[in-house]
XYZ file of N, CA and C in Angstrom:
813
model
N 70.890 -93.500 10.941
C 71.739 -92.304 10.891
C 70.890 -91.038 10.926
N 69.870 -90.987 10.091
C 69.028 -89.789 10.050
C 68.349 -89.565 11.398
N 67.810 -90.626 11.998
C 67.123 -90.478 13.270
C 68.080 -89.989 14.348
N 69.285 -90.558 14.395
C 70.258 -90.153 15.394
C 70.649 -88.696 15.213
N 70.904 -88.309 13.976
C 71.284 -86.922 13.705
C 70.157 -85.965 14.111
N 68.909 -86.324 13.796
C 67.780 -85.463 14.136
C 67.589 -85.364 15.645
N 67.840 -86.466 16.363
C 67.733 -86.424 17.816
C 68.773 -85.499 18.422
N 69.995 -85.546 17.904
C 71.048 -84.655 18.394
C 70.690 -83.213 18.098
N 70.224 -82.951 16.869
C 69.830 -81.591 16.508
C 68.739 -81.080 17.432
N 67.721 -81.892 17.681
C 66.629 -81.467 18.542
C 67.121 -81.182 19.951
N 68.037 -82.019 20.453
C 68.559 -81.807 21.800
C 69.355 -80.525 21.894
N 70.145 -80.245 20.883
C 70.953 -79.032 20.901
C 70.084 -77.792 20.827
N 69.073 -77.812 19.952
C 68.185 -76.669 19.831
C 67.459 -76.414 21.150
N 67.117 -77.480 21.861
C 66.419 -77.347 23.131
C 67.366 -76.984 24.261
N 68.694 -77.008 24.010
C 69.667 -76.677 25.038
C 69.977 -77.842 25.958
N 69.595 -79.050 25.557
C 69.823 -80.201 26.409
C 71.228 -80.749 26.205
N 71.669 -81.588 27.158
C 72.982 -82.216 27.047
C 72.958 -83.258 25.941
N 73.870 -83.184 24.972
C 73.849 -84.120 23.840
C 74.511 -85.439 24.179
N 73.773 -86.336 24.814
C 74.342 -87.587 25.284
C 74.844 -88.459 24.152
N 74.363 -88.226 22.949
C 74.748 -89.073 21.820
C 76.006 -88.596 21.131
N 76.745 -87.679 21.772
C 77.907 -87.109 21.108
C 78.943 -88.152 20.729
N 79.037 -89.227 21.507
C 80.031 -90.249 21.216
C 79.429 -91.458 20.536
N 78.247 -91.284 19.950
C 77.530 -92.437 19.421
C 77.890 -92.768 17.986
N 78.868 -92.076 17.416
C 79.345 -92.489 16.111
C 78.768 -91.737 14.948
N 78.294 -90.496 15.150
C 77.813 -89.710 14.030
C 78.992 -89.354 13.132
N 78.883 -89.578 11.857
C 79.973 -89.305 10.929
C 79.486 -88.453 9.783
N 80.418 -87.975 8.995
C 80.077 -87.106 7.869
C 79.309 -87.860 6.805
N 78.480 -87.143 6.091
C 77.870 -87.698 4.888
C 78.858 -87.474 3.753
N 79.628 -88.494 3.447
C 80.678 -88.361 2.443
C 80.201 -88.842 1.081
N 78.904 -88.935 0.902
C 78.365 -89.581 -0.269
C 78.338 -88.711 -1.497
N 77.465 -89.076 -2.406
C 77.401 -88.460 -3.714
C 76.642 -87.145 -3.661
N 76.695 -86.427 -4.781
C 75.958 -85.179 -4.884
C 74.456 -85.397 -4.710
N 73.855 -86.442 -5.266
C 72.430 -86.674 -4.996
C 72.117 -86.830 -3.507
N 73.022 -87.475 -2.761
C 72.799 -87.616 -1.324
C 72.870 -86.260 -0.631
N 73.807 -85.417 -1.065
C 73.897 -84.077 -0.474
C 72.654 -83.251 -0.823
N 72.177 -83.409 -2.037
C 70.967 -82.696 -2.433
C 69.767 -83.164 -1.614
N 69.699 -84.454 -1.355
C 68.600 -84.975 -0.542
C 68.673 -84.417 0.875
N 69.886 -84.315 1.390
C 70.075 -83.741 2.726
C 69.610 -82.289 2.751
N 69.985 -81.518 1.704
C 69.572 -80.115 1.636
C 68.054 -79.992 1.532
N 67.435 -80.855 0.758
C 65.978 -80.801 0.636
C 65.311 -81.043 1.986
N 65.871 -81.958 2.751
C 65.330 -82.254 4.076
C 65.472 -81.047 5.008
N 66.664 -80.433 5.013
C 66.913 -79.296 5.903
C 66.086 -78.091 5.481
N 66.101 -77.777 4.187
C 65.397 -76.583 3.724
C 63.898 -76.699 3.957
N 63.346 -77.906 3.843
C 61.921 -78.089 4.119
C 61.623 -77.836 5.591
N 62.555 -78.229 6.458
C 62.367 -78.011 7.893
C 62.408 -76.519 8.227
N 63.320 -75.777 7.572
C 63.482 -74.354 7.880
C 62.444 -73.499 7.164
N 62.246 -73.764 5.871
C 61.439 -72.868 5.028
C 60.092 -73.454 4.622
N 59.806 -74.664 5.048
C 58.543 -75.282 4.654
C 58.532 -75.587 3.166
N 57.402 -75.335 2.521
C 57.278 -75.653 1.093
C 57.549 -74.443 0.203
N 58.163 -73.400 0.769
C 58.474 -72.219 -0.043
C 59.535 -72.574 -1.080
N 59.359 -72.207 -2.348
C 60.370 -72.514 -3.370
C 61.648 -71.709 -3.128
N 62.779 -72.336 -3.441
C 64.085 -71.673 -3.312
C 64.762 -71.709 -4.673
N 65.026 -70.559 -5.222
C 65.620 -70.464 -6.551
C 67.131 -70.275 -6.461
N 67.818 -70.546 -7.566
C 69.254 -70.291 -7.639
C 69.500 -68.793 -7.508
N 70.497 -68.432 -6.709
C 70.701 -67.018 -6.405
C 72.011 -66.452 -6.879
N 72.567 -66.993 -7.959
C 73.886 -66.591 -8.423
C 74.036 -65.121 -8.728
N 72.953 -64.453 -9.150
C 73.045 -63.030 -9.470
C 72.559 -62.153 -8.318
N 72.291 -62.778 -7.152
C 71.805 -62.025 -6.007
C 72.680 -62.203 -4.777
N 73.185 -63.411 -4.538
C 73.945 -63.691 -3.320
C 75.102 -64.625 -3.635
N 76.253 -64.368 -3.008
C 77.418 -65.236 -3.159
C 77.950 -65.581 -1.774
N 78.700 -66.677 -1.710
C 79.303 -67.100 -0.447
C 80.758 -67.483 -0.702
N 81.630 -67.079 0.199
C 83.053 -67.380 0.105
C 83.503 -68.091 1.376
N 84.328 -69.130 1.208
C 84.883 -69.869 2.339
C 86.076 -70.658 1.820
N 87.013 -71.025 2.684
C 88.131 -71.854 2.233
C 87.640 -73.234 1.815
N 88.194 -73.768 0.746
C 87.826 -75.116 0.313
C 88.181 -76.136 1.375
N 89.346 -75.974 1.988
C 89.769 -76.832 3.102
C 90.117 -75.930 4.279
N 89.415 -76.082 5.371
C 89.592 -75.193 6.508
C 90.882 -75.503 7.258
N 91.623 -74.465 7.628
C 92.807 -74.656 8.458
C 92.431 -75.023 9.880
N 91.355 -74.423 10.387
C 90.869 -74.713 11.735
C 89.362 -74.907 11.642
N 88.848 -76.124 11.849
C 87.416 -76.367 11.671
C 86.542 -75.638 12.675
N 87.131 -75.146 13.770
C 86.363 -74.396 14.755
C 86.332 -72.906 14.464
N 87.108 -72.463 13.467
C 87.199 -71.041 13.121
C 87.244 -70.889 11.600
N 86.169 -71.257 10.945
C 86.123 -71.203 9.488
C 85.531 -69.856 9.060
N 86.285 -69.048 8.323
C 85.755 -67.741 7.900
C 84.759 -67.890 6.752
N 83.625 -67.227 6.892
C 82.566 -67.232 5.885
C 82.258 -65.782 5.521
N 82.204 -65.491 4.228
C 81.796 -64.166 3.767
C 80.597 -64.322 2.846
N 79.523 -63.638 3.167
C 78.316 -63.640 2.332
C 78.164 -62.243 1.744
N 77.980 -62.177 0.423
C 77.801 -60.895 -0.248
C 76.460 -60.873 -0.966
N 75.753 -59.766 -0.812
C 74.480 -59.557 -1.501
C 74.700 -58.532 -2.597
N 74.351 -58.896 -3.816
C 74.675 -58.076 -4.976
C 73.617 -57.015 -5.260
N 72.395 -57.239 -4.807
C 71.328 -56.240 -4.956
C 70.737 -55.998 -3.576
N 71.444 -55.172 -2.820
C 71.167 -55.053 -1.391
C 69.772 -54.539 -1.083
N 69.217 -53.713 -1.936
C 67.910 -53.119 -1.635
C 66.775 -54.135 -1.705
N 67.050 -55.309 -2.256
C 65.996 -56.310 -2.402
C 65.937 -57.292 -1.243
N 66.964 -57.304 -0.375
C 67.112 -58.389 0.602
C 66.818 -57.901 2.014
N 65.973 -58.652 2.721
C 65.649 -58.305 4.102
C 66.288 -59.250 5.116
N 66.752 -60.432 4.669
C 67.370 -61.381 5.600
C 68.280 -62.334 4.836
N 69.267 -62.851 5.548
C 70.159 -63.880 5.022
C 70.176 -65.032 6.019
N 70.035 -66.250 5.512
C 70.074 -67.461 6.329
C 71.344 -68.234 5.983
N 72.052 -68.712 7.012
C 73.267 -69.500 6.800
C 73.038 -70.904 7.331
N 73.255 -71.898 6.461
C 72.990 -73.291 6.812
C 74.247 -74.113 6.524
N 74.730 -74.840 7.526
C 75.876 -75.742 7.366
C 75.298 -77.149 7.399
N 75.122 -77.731 6.234
C 74.225 -78.871 6.055
C 74.499 -80.026 7.009
N 75.763 -80.401 7.198
C 76.070 -81.601 7.957
C 76.586 -81.327 9.354
N 76.394 -80.113 9.846
C 76.600 -79.880 11.264
C 75.466 -80.527 12.060
N 75.717 -80.889 13.311
C 74.649 -81.521 14.107
C 73.403 -80.655 14.208
N 73.578 -79.335 14.277
C 72.463 -78.399 14.206
C 72.735 -77.486 13.013
N 72.154 -77.787 11.858
C 72.590 -77.143 10.609
C 72.286 -75.658 10.482
N 71.206 -75.183 11.106
C 70.764 -73.800 10.922
C 71.667 -72.888 11.748
N 72.728 -72.403 11.143
C 73.775 -71.686 11.870
C 73.345 -70.294 12.294
N 72.687 -69.541 11.405
C 72.346 -68.156 11.726
C 71.292 -67.630 10.773
N 70.472 -66.717 11.298
C 69.596 -65.889 10.482
C 69.922 -64.443 10.805
N 70.199 -63.647 9.767
C 70.504 -62.231 9.937
C 69.383 -61.438 9.286
N 68.612 -60.725 10.108
C 67.495 -59.917 9.616
C 67.907 -58.452 9.652
N 67.821 -57.773 8.521
C 68.320 -56.407 8.393
C 67.221 -55.386 8.670
N 67.612 -54.301 9.364
C 66.694 -53.225 9.670
C 66.955 -52.005 8.811
N 66.325 -50.868 9.129
C 66.456 -49.652 8.305
C 67.882 -49.136 8.184
N 68.720 -49.369 9.212
C 70.112 -48.917 9.157
C 71.044 -49.996 8.623
N 70.482 -51.113 8.194
C 71.294 -52.218 7.713
C 71.650 -52.102 6.246
N 72.724 -52.771 5.900
C 73.173 -52.880 4.510
C 73.689 -54.299 4.333
N 72.937 -55.159 3.669
C 73.332 -56.563 3.546
C 74.425 -56.837 2.509
N 75.083 -55.791 2.023
C 76.078 -55.983 0.961
C 77.124 -57.029 1.322
N 77.564 -57.031 2.595
C 78.593 -58.001 2.994
C 78.491 -58.275 4.481
N 78.559 -59.529 4.839
C 78.634 -59.914 6.240
C 79.631 -61.058 6.370
N 80.462 -60.962 7.423
C 81.511 -61.950 7.648
C 81.316 -62.585 9.021
N 81.442 -63.909 9.064
C 81.301 -64.670 10.294
C 82.406 -65.712 10.386
N 82.662 -66.173 11.608
C 83.506 -67.340 11.819
C 82.622 -68.439 12.391
N 82.697 -69.623 11.776
C 81.783 -70.696 12.158
C 82.550 -71.989 12.415
N 81.847 -72.919 13.063
C 82.359 -74.274 13.248
C 81.815 -75.158 12.121
N 82.667 -75.999 11.584
C 82.241 -76.959 10.560
C 82.650 -78.344 11.047
N 81.677 -79.238 11.181
C 81.936 -80.520 11.834
C 82.276 -81.643 10.869
N 81.870 -81.528 9.613
C 82.101 -82.570 8.615
C 82.368 -81.922 7.260
N 82.830 -82.713 6.305
C 82.833 -82.259 4.921
C 81.374 -81.961 4.555
N 81.112 -80.757 4.056
C 79.711 -80.367 3.932
C 79.501 -79.242 2.938
N 78.302 -79.168 2.399
C 77.858 -77.960 1.715
C 77.462 -76.919 2.751
N 77.807 -75.674 2.459
C 77.350 -74.544 3.261
C 76.474 -73.691 2.354
N 75.247 -73.455 2.767
C 74.284 -72.687 1.969
C 74.060 -71.308 2.565
N 73.979 -70.311 1.705
C 73.507 -68.984 2.077
C 72.220 -68.733 1.304
N 71.179 -68.353 2.026
C 69.861 -68.136 1.418
C 69.458 -66.682 1.646
N 69.218 -65.960 0.564
C 68.731 -64.586 0.656
C 67.213 -64.598 0.635
N 66.624 -63.842 1.550
C 65.175 -63.674 1.590
C 64.857 -62.241 1.180
N 64.109 -62.073 0.113
C 63.830 -60.743 -0.422
C 62.649 -60.096 0.308
N 62.472 -58.817 0.044
C 61.408 -58.062 0.703
C 60.027 -58.606 0.382
N 59.873 -59.253 -0.766
C 58.578 -59.835 -1.123
C 58.465 -61.315 -0.743
N 59.427 -61.799 0.066
C 59.328 -63.138 0.624
C 59.899 -64.251 -0.226
N 60.549 -63.942 -1.350
C 61.145 -64.977 -2.190
C 62.508 -65.391 -1.621
N 62.929 -66.626 -1.946
C 64.165 -67.190 -1.431
C 65.100 -67.547 -2.580
N 66.394 -67.209 -2.387
C 67.421 -67.496 -3.391
C 68.646 -68.038 -2.663
N 69.191 -69.155 -3.161
C 70.285 -69.791 -2.451
C 71.532 -69.948 -3.309
N 72.657 -69.971 -2.615
C 73.924 -70.344 -3.221
C 74.653 -71.237 -2.236
N 75.713 -71.899 -2.649
C 76.380 -72.847 -1.757
C 77.856 -72.952 -2.097
N 78.598 -73.501 -1.135
C 80.006 -73.799 -1.333
C 80.317 -75.055 -0.541
N 81.242 -75.876 -1.021
C 81.605 -77.109 -0.327
C 82.868 -76.851 0.487
N 82.825 -77.204 1.768
C 83.943 -76.967 2.681
C 84.398 -78.300 3.267
N 85.708 -78.516 3.229
C 86.290 -79.708 3.833
C 86.821 -79.352 5.218
N 86.192 -79.908 6.239
C 86.611 -79.686 7.621
C 86.054 -80.827 8.448
N 86.587 -81.004 9.646
C 86.119 -82.109 10.480
C 86.333 -81.765 11.952
N 85.297 -81.936 12.748
C 85.421 -81.828 14.190
C 85.270 -80.445 14.778
N 84.766 -79.486 14.000
C 84.680 -78.120 14.506
C 83.748 -77.951 15.692
N 82.672 -78.739 15.745
C 81.705 -78.588 16.844
C 82.155 -79.294 18.120
N 83.077 -80.226 17.994
C 83.570 -80.966 19.164
C 84.937 -80.481 19.612
N 85.577 -79.607 18.845
C 86.925 -79.138 19.183
C 86.923 -78.428 20.531
N 87.829 -78.787 21.448
C 87.856 -78.132 22.757
C 88.234 -76.665 22.640
N 87.802 -75.874 23.622
C 88.094 -74.451 23.640
C 89.589 -74.197 23.801
N 90.270 -75.074 24.534
C 91.710 -74.919 24.727
C 92.080 -74.370 26.084
N 91.105 -73.905 26.856
C 91.318 -73.445 28.223
C 90.214 -74.030 29.088
N 90.325 -73.871 30.395
C 89.277 -74.365 31.287
C 87.980 -73.606 31.043
N 86.867 -74.214 31.461
C 85.581 -73.546 31.288
C 85.564 -72.199 32.000
N 86.137 -72.161 33.200
C 86.159 -70.909 33.958
C 86.946 -69.836 33.226
N 88.062 -70.214 32.647
C 88.870 -69.243 31.900
C 88.135 -68.796 30.639
N 87.452 -69.740 29.984
C 86.704 -69.395 28.771
C 85.583 -68.405 29.065
N 85.032 -68.467 30.270
C 83.932 -67.585 30.643
C 84.399 -66.280 31.292
N 85.705 -66.123 31.459
C 86.225 -64.894 32.046
C 85.929 -63.723 31.112
N 85.394 -62.664 31.664
C 85.031 -61.462 30.897
C 83.969 -61.751 29.844
N 83.135 -62.768 30.063
C 82.105 -63.103 29.088
C 81.217 -61.884 28.838
N 80.876 -61.653 27.592
C 80.045 -60.522 27.210
C 80.811 -59.257 26.887
N 82.118 -59.230 27.146
C 82.900 -58.033 26.816
C 82.936 -57.864 25.299
N 82.792 -56.635 24.831
C 82.714 -56.352 23.396
C 83.768 -55.340 22.979
N 84.163 -55.451 21.720
C 85.021 -54.467 21.072
C 84.476 -54.212 19.670
N 84.782 -53.046 19.117
C 84.415 -52.754 17.736
C 85.585 -52.102 17.018
N 85.728 -52.469 15.770
C 86.683 -51.832 14.868
C 85.894 -51.192 13.733
N 86.392 -50.079 13.241
C 85.691 -49.356 12.189
C 86.550 -49.260 10.942
N 85.871 -49.167 9.795
C 86.569 -49.060 8.523
C 87.340 -47.751 8.406
N 88.243 -47.717 7.437
C 89.037 -46.511 7.203
C 88.296 -45.587 6.239
N 88.988 -44.546 5.779
C 88.352 -43.571 4.889
C 87.860 -44.211 3.594
N 88.552 -45.265 3.139
C 88.142 -45.928 1.900
C 86.968 -46.877 2.106
N 86.705 -47.247 3.368
C 85.598 -48.158 3.675
C 84.836 -47.595 4.874
N 84.203 -46.438 4.694
C 83.638 -45.721 5.840
C 82.403 -46.354 6.453
N 81.773 -47.276 5.770
C 80.557 -47.883 6.303
C 80.755 -49.369 6.575
N 81.936 -49.710 7.058
C 82.236 -51.070 7.462
C 82.602 -51.080 8.939
N 82.232 -52.122 9.630
C 82.557 -52.258 11.048
C 82.702 -53.740 11.378
N 83.410 -54.019 12.467
C 83.596 -55.384 12.942
C 83.312 -55.431 14.433
N 82.436 -56.333 14.827
C 82.090 -56.525 16.231
C 82.745 -57.793 16.738
N 83.344 -57.707 17.920
C 83.935 -58.868 18.598
C 83.274 -59.011 19.964
N 82.790 -60.219 20.276
C 82.123 -60.484 21.557
C 82.834 -61.644 22.251
N 83.194 -61.422 23.500
C 83.822 -62.468 24.297
C 82.756 -63.447 24.785
N 82.786 -64.663 24.267
C 81.841 -65.701 24.696
C 82.321 -67.040 24.136
N 82.410 -68.089 24.979
C 82.939 -69.371 24.470
C 81.999 -70.084 23.519
N 80.719 -69.730 23.518
C 79.747 -70.417 22.664
C 79.893 -71.935 22.770
N 79.805 -72.438 23.988
C 79.920 -73.879 24.193
C 78.854 -74.600 23.373
N 79.285 -75.578 22.593
C 78.366 -76.291 21.702
C 77.606 -77.407 22.403
N 78.072 -77.816 23.585
C 77.495 -78.985 24.248
C 78.127 -80.283 23.798
N 79.085 -80.192 22.863
C 79.734 -81.381 22.317
C 81.232 -81.404 22.642
N 81.685 -80.445 23.436
C 83.110 -80.326 23.733
C 83.433 -80.960 25.086
N 84.545 -81.649 25.156
C 84.964 -82.287 26.401
C 85.890 -81.354 27.168
N 85.571 -81.136 28.438
C 86.451 -80.387 29.320
C 87.734 -81.188 29.502
N 88.866 -80.578 29.195
C 90.128 -81.314 29.201
C 90.626 -81.624 30.614
N 90.022 -80.988 31.625
C 90.401 -81.251 33.013
C 89.494 -82.318 33.622
N 88.183 -82.109 33.526
C 87.241 -83.043 34.155
C 86.941 -84.254 33.288
N 87.209 -84.147 31.984
C 86.890 -85.190 31.001
C 85.382 -85.391 30.865
N 84.611 -84.373 31.235
C 83.169 -84.388 31.040
C 82.805 -83.384 29.960
N 81.671 -83.594 29.323
C 81.231 -82.658 28.302
C 80.631 -81.416 28.944
N 81.049 -80.262 28.452
C 80.536 -78.990 28.943
C 79.140 -78.746 28.382
N 78.210 -78.371 29.226
C 76.840 -78.129 28.770
C 76.798 -76.982 27.765
N 75.859 -77.071 26.851
C 75.724 -76.040 25.820
C 75.381 -74.693 26.450
N 76.072 -73.662 25.979
C 75.763 -72.280 26.337
C 76.325 -71.402 25.227
N 75.455 -70.767 24.490
C 75.918 -70.006 23.329
C 75.055 -68.775 23.120
N 75.601 -67.810 22.404
C 74.854 -66.611 22.051
C 73.763 -66.974 21.053
N 72.528 -66.654 21.380
C 71.434 -66.968 20.461
C 70.770 -65.721 19.890
N 71.149 -64.521 20.373
C 70.555 -63.306 19.832
C 71.545 -62.150 19.954
N 71.829 -61.511 18.842
C 72.677 -60.317 18.818
C 71.946 -59.265 17.989
N 71.709 -58.098 18.569
C 71.062 -57.015 17.834
C 71.980 -55.795 17.840
N 72.191 -55.225 16.659
C 73.017 -54.032 16.513
C 72.128 -52.894 16.029
N 72.156 -51.793 16.767
C 71.395 -50.596 16.388
C 72.363 -49.456 16.110
N 71.940 -48.563 15.232
C 72.697 -47.344 14.943
C 71.763 -46.179 15.200
N 72.035 -45.442 16.279
C 71.059 -44.447 16.698
C 69.797 -45.157 17.148
N 68.675 -44.788 16.587
C 67.390 -45.382 16.946
C 66.971 -46.508 16.012
N 67.780 -46.808 15.012
C 67.367 -47.776 13.998
C 68.214 -49.051 14.064
N 67.582 -50.160 13.748
C 68.261 -51.457 13.753
C 69.138 -51.613 12.519
N 70.366 -52.064 12.733
C 71.240 -52.465 11.629
C 70.884 -53.903 11.235
N 71.000 -54.821 12.184
C 70.521 -56.185 11.957
C 70.332 -56.879 13.295
N 69.584 -57.959 13.241
C 69.438 -58.864 14.375
C 69.857 -60.245 13.915
N 70.775 -60.853 14.650
C 71.299 -62.170 14.307
C 70.790 -63.178 15.319
N 70.147 -64.223 14.825
C 69.746 -65.355 15.653
C 70.748 -66.471 15.385
N 71.486 -66.888 16.421
C 72.578 -67.837 16.226
C 72.322 -69.181 16.875
N 73.259 -70.106 16.611
C 73.182 -71.452 17.152
C 74.602 -71.909 17.465
N 74.770 -73.206 17.708
C 76.079 -73.719 18.140
C 77.150 -73.612 17.072
N 76.777 -73.360 15.828
C 77.759 -73.301 14.748
C 78.584 -72.012 14.749
N 78.132 -70.975 15.464
C 78.967 -69.776 15.571
C 80.182 -70.100 16.427
N 81.336 -69.582 16.045
C 82.582 -69.909 16.727
C 82.623 -69.318 18.126
N 83.576 -69.772 18.921
C 83.870 -69.103 20.179
C 84.317 -67.678 19.902
N 84.020 -66.781 20.844
C 84.387 -65.367 20.719
C 84.042 -64.849 19.326
N 82.753 -64.784 19.003
C 82.333 -64.432 17.645
C 82.900 -63.098 17.160
N 83.257 -63.091 15.890
C 83.699 -61.885 15.191
C 82.772 -61.710 13.994
N 82.087 -60.563 13.940
C 81.089 -60.321 12.896
C 81.453 -59.039 12.169
N 81.787 -59.158 10.897
C 82.045 -57.991 10.064
C 80.808 -57.665 9.255
N 80.484 -56.364 9.137
C 79.248 -55.995 8.453
C 79.359 -54.600 7.858
N 78.449 -54.313 6.958
C 78.296 -52.968 6.401
C 77.000 -52.365 6.940
N 76.933 -51.044 6.925
C 75.738 -50.380 7.434
C 75.427 -49.167 6.575
N 74.196 -48.669 6.687
C 73.693 -47.697 5.717
C 73.869 -46.256 6.153
N 73.959 -45.988 7.452
C 73.978 -44.612 7.915
C 75.313 -43.924 7.610
N 75.265 -42.595 7.450
C 76.476 -41.843 7.142
C 76.755 -40.729 8.143
N 75.712 -40.255 8.851
C 75.933 -39.163 9.796
C 76.608 -39.690 11.057
N 77.159 -38.755 11.845
C 77.775 -39.126 13.106
C 76.755 -39.819 13.991
N 77.136 -40.913 14.610
C 76.184 -41.649 15.422
C 76.857 -42.620 16.362
N 76.065 -43.537 16.899
C 76.546 -44.471 17.906
C 75.891 -45.824 17.698
N 76.715 -46.875 17.744
C 76.200 -48.235 17.729
C 75.846 -48.667 19.145
N 74.753 -49.394 19.271
C 74.414 -50.053 20.530
C 74.248 -51.531 20.249
N 74.940 -52.347 21.031
C 74.919 -53.790 20.849
C 74.177 -54.428 22.012
N 73.198 -55.260 21.701
C 72.513 -56.082 22.695
C 72.829 -57.536 22.351
N 73.287 -58.302 23.337
C 73.583 -59.716 23.124
C 72.967 -60.536 24.244
N 72.512 -61.743 23.913
C 71.881 -62.634 24.885
C 72.349 -64.049 24.620
N 72.514 -64.846 25.689
C 72.858 -66.244 25.475
C 71.770 -67.161 26.007
N 71.971 -68.462 25.811
C 70.935 -69.441 26.115
C 70.756 -69.692 27.604
N 71.607 -69.110 28.442
C 71.409 -69.182 29.892
C 70.624 -67.972 30.408
N 70.222 -67.089 29.500
C 69.463 -65.921 29.897
C 70.310 -64.719 30.257
N 71.627 -64.845 30.199
C 72.497 -63.694 30.459
C 72.435 -62.740 29.271
N 72.538 -61.452 29.548
C 72.491 -60.467 28.469
C 73.478 -59.348 28.753
N 73.893 -58.682 27.687
C 74.882 -57.616 27.779
C 74.504 -56.517 26.793
N 74.900 -55.291 27.135
C 74.667 -54.153 26.252
C 75.869 -53.223 26.323
N 76.270 -52.722 25.166
C 77.390 -51.786 25.127
C 77.224 -50.880 23.917
N 77.693 -49.644 24.045
C 77.592 -48.671 22.957
C 78.984 -48.237 22.510
N 79.086 -47.886 21.219
C 80.343 -47.461 20.617
C 80.072 -46.278 19.697
N 80.763 -45.182 19.939
C 80.628 -44.016 19.054
C 81.436 -44.227 17.788
N 80.876 -43.858 16.663
C 81.602 -43.943 15.391
C 82.643 -42.835 15.357
N 83.906 -43.170 15.055
C 84.943 -42.129 15.022
C 84.598 -41.017 14.040
N 84.950 -39.808 14.392
C 84.625 -38.649 13.562
C 85.204 -38.755 12.167
N 86.368 -39.382 12.038
C 86.998 -39.451 10.715
C 86.170 -40.240 9.717
N 85.249 -41.077 10.245
C 84.402 -41.874 9.363
C 83.470 -40.984 8.559
N 83.186 -39.790 9.052
C 82.164 -38.959 8.438
C 82.731 -37.726 7.749
N 84.039 -37.686 7.580
C 84.657 -36.544 6.923
C 84.526 -36.675 5.426
């Protein structure tokens, strides 16, 4: 089981076709010690031998206990001492490729809250790891019941899913939440594990692997993603700047396609 799962993960990270998708990979439904062993294996792969401490007073994670749609599971990560954190890592332990996202914050960033929609393939722990400015790691987790999020079909043909790919929209907070924004990007984020409902063949992996948001000349954050991000990603975030300005979004996918778009912050945000 471990070897098969690792082979699938390696293939997905490399962008290869996951031929083992129908080979019988199932959830780790075992005991808490088994889940802890799984986390130790994953965290060692991502962070090496760096110690990871409990982060209850630094970072929290919110998600539904049982997901209504495993392909669109809302995740909210909150950082309680924002000035100490330079990056947040999101890990979905029992997804075929567990390392869902790394969000690295820049001078215009505010890690107080970030919201994502993700795919969850099995009953699993979801970990959020805060990385502080001095390189220390703090983790928290939540258990989510879901199944099949990475294999769930898009619901339309591949051509339709790719229509207007890269198109972006932004929503901005109101007067009570002036430093909040939401980015929406049109992209199917094909996981490589989904079957085309017309051809009955698996669609090759193609997903957004880099999203950078700037405010003026300064970076808000850079997100490195994987197959666990949902189709048509929606990212809610907070930011530090207060003066009138403009967001610029750069996005890239694993086929080498890239897009850029700018959005002016509405004047009412700065009144």
